[in-house]
């Protein structure tokens, strides 16, 4: 079994499609309006933007969350939480061993919160695995 599709609320379909096209650096795979559906292909998982969808908390992998947030801030995107290290991957269980997991949260054009995640070369003073 694998995840095939995630739906995200989009009150203004055109505005949301423009935001995600810019963020993902791709154009929609398909647009059906009416009834008001926009699809993006995220490496084999469909992202559906739809007015009738509930709000979802999506986490998107980006090459370097620090650079991505800097670029998004320059475009006026609201940063909810600045990039910060949340975990050091020592054993490779949840990410490549020897990397730090960086996370930031931004708000999309429709008021949804998005998590942006990067695994970057480990640095000093990053948090280790939680105590079991």
Short mmCIF file of C-alpha atoms in Angstrom, two decimals:
data_model
loop_
_atom_site.label_atom_id
_atom_site.label_comp_id
_atom_site.label_asym_id
_atom_site.label_seq_id
_atom_site.Cartn_x
_atom_site.Cartn_y
_atom_site.Cartn_z
CA UNK A 1 0.00 0.00 0.00
CA UNK A 2 1.22 3.53 -0.74
CA UNK A 3 -0.11 7.06 -0.36
CA UNK A 4 -1.62 8.24 -3.64
CA UNK A 5 -3.30 11.59 -2.90
CA UNK A 6 -3.55 14.36 -0.30
CA UNK A 7 -6.24 17.04 -0.44
CA UNK A 8 -5.74 20.62 0.73
CA UNK A 9 -8.26 23.42 1.24
CA UNK A 10 -8.22 26.16 -1.40
CA UNK A 11 -10.80 28.93 -0.99
CA UNK A 12 -9.55 30.75 -4.09
CA UNK A 13 -8.51 28.07 -6.56
CA UNK A 14 -6.58 30.34 -8.93
CA UNK A 15 -4.66 32.02 -6.12
CA UNK A 16 -3.86 28.65 -4.51
CA UNK A 17 -2.76 27.16 -7.85
CA UNK A 18 -0.43 30.12 -8.41
CA UNK A 19 1.02 29.83 -4.88
CA UNK A 20 1.71 26.09 -5.19
CA UNK A 21 3.03 26.43 -8.77
CA UNK A 22 5.52 28.97 -7.48
CA UNK A 23 6.42 27.00 -4.33
CA UNK A 24 6.80 23.65 -6.10
CA UNK A 25 8.31 25.14 -9.27
CA UNK A 26 5.92 23.10 -11.43
CA UNK A 27 2.63 23.71 -13.17
CA UNK A 28 -0.51 21.78 -12.22
CA UNK A 29 -0.82 18.30 -13.70
CA UNK A 30 -4.55 18.78 -14.25
CA UNK A 31 -7.19 21.47 -13.68
CA UNK A 32 -10.91 20.71 -13.63
CA UNK A 33 -12.87 23.92 -13.15
CA UNK A 34 -15.73 23.32 -12.83
CA UNK A 35 -16.01 21.61 -10.39
CA UNK A 36 -12.93 23.34 -8.92
CA UNK A 37 -10.05 20.87 -8.65
CA UNK A 38 -6.34 21.42 -9.23
CA UNK A 39 -3.84 18.55 -9.12
CA UNK A 40 -0.06 18.59 -8.74
CA UNK A 41 2.21 15.55 -9.02
CA UNK A 42 4.56 15.34 -6.04
CA UNK A 43 6.81 12.49 -7.12
CA UNK A 44 3.92 10.10 -7.63
CA UNK A 45 1.61 11.47 -4.91
CA UNK A 46 -1.16 13.77 -6.10
CA UNK A 47 -1.75 17.05 -4.27
CA UNK A 48 -5.39 18.05 -4.77
CA UNK A 49 -6.41 21.66 -4.14
CA UNK A 50 -10.15 21.99 -3.60
CA UNK A 51 -12.53 24.40 -1.84
CA UNK A 52 -14.39 21.50 -0.22
CA UNK A 53 -11.27 19.86 1.21
CA UNK A 54 -10.38 20.19 4.90
CA UNK A 55 -7.19 21.96 5.91
CA UNK A 56 -4.24 19.58 6.05
CA UNK A 57 -0.79 20.03 7.55
CA UNK A 58 1.54 19.13 4.71
CA UNK A 59 5.27 18.63 5.14
CA UNK A 60 7.23 19.24 1.94
CA UNK A 61 10.87 18.28 1.44
CA UNK A 62 12.99 21.14 0.09
CA UNK A 63 16.70 21.17 -0.72
CA UNK A 64 17.60 23.73 1.97
CA UNK A 65 14.80 25.02 4.19
CA UNK A 66 16.89 28.04 5.21
CA UNK A 67 17.22 29.22 1.60
CA UNK A 68 13.60 28.36 0.79
CA UNK A 69 12.27 30.42 3.71
CA UNK A 70 14.53 33.32 2.77
CA UNK A 71 13.12 33.27 -0.79
CA UNK A 72 9.52 32.91 0.42
CA UNK A 73 9.96 35.76 2.91
CA UNK A 74 11.17 37.92 0.02
CA UNK A 75 7.92 37.17 -1.77
CA UNK A 76 5.84 38.17 1.26
CA UNK A 77 4.96 34.67 2.49
CA UNK A 78 4.14 34.57 6.22
CA UNK A 79 6.69 32.56 8.20
CA UNK A 80 5.00 30.88 11.17
CA UNK A 81 8.21 29.31 12.56
CA UNK A 82 11.74 30.05 11.34
CA UNK A 83 14.05 27.23 10.21
CA UNK A 84 15.46 25.26 13.11
CA UNK A 85 17.00 21.84 13.75
CA UNK A 86 14.55 19.41 15.30
CA UNK A 87 16.51 16.17 15.21
CA UNK A 88 19.92 14.66 14.44
CA UNK A 89 19.76 11.46 12.43
CA UNK A 90 22.34 9.23 14.07
CA UNK A 91 21.05 5.79 13.07
CA UNK A 92 19.35 6.48 9.73
CA UNK A 93 15.95 5.32 11.03
CA UNK A 94 13.96 8.40 9.89
CA UNK A 95 16.47 10.10 7.64
CA UNK A 96 20.03 9.78 6.32
CA UNK A 97 22.49 9.07 9.14
CA UNK A 98 24.81 12.00 9.78
CA UNK A 99 22.24 14.65 8.88
CA UNK A 100 20.23 17.14 10.88
CA UNK A 101 16.53 17.54 10.17
CA UNK A 102 15.59 21.19 9.71
CA UNK A 103 11.98 22.36 9.89
CA UNK A 104 10.15 25.63 9.27
CA UNK A 105 6.47 26.48 8.96
CA UNK A 106 4.95 28.95 6.49
CA UNK A 107 1.41 29.94 5.65
CA UNK A 108 0.10 29.42 2.11
CA UNK A 109 -2.18 31.79 0.18
CA UNK A 110 -5.28 30.12 1.68
CA UNK A 111 -4.22 30.31 5.33
CA UNK A 112 -3.01 26.68 5.53
CA UNK A 113 0.19 25.96 7.44
CA UNK A 114 2.93 24.11 5.53
CA UNK A 115 5.97 22.43 7.03
CA UNK A 116 9.16 22.70 5.00
CA UNK A 117 11.76 20.04 5.82
CA UNK A 118 15.40 19.45 4.86
CA UNK A 119 17.99 16.90 5.89
CA UNK A 120 21.33 18.73 5.88
CA UNK A 121 24.85 17.78 6.92
CA UNK A 122 25.00 17.51 10.70
CA UNK A 123 26.36 20.42 12.66
CA UNK A 124 27.36 20.87 16.28
CA UNK A 125 24.77 21.23 19.04
CA UNK A 126 21.83 19.60 17.25
CA UNK A 127 19.35 17.66 19.37
CA UNK A 128 19.84 13.90 19.44
CA UNK A 129 17.26 11.14 19.52
CA UNK A 130 14.65 11.43 22.27
CA UNK A 131 15.13 9.25 25.34
CA UNK A 132 13.21 5.99 25.03
#
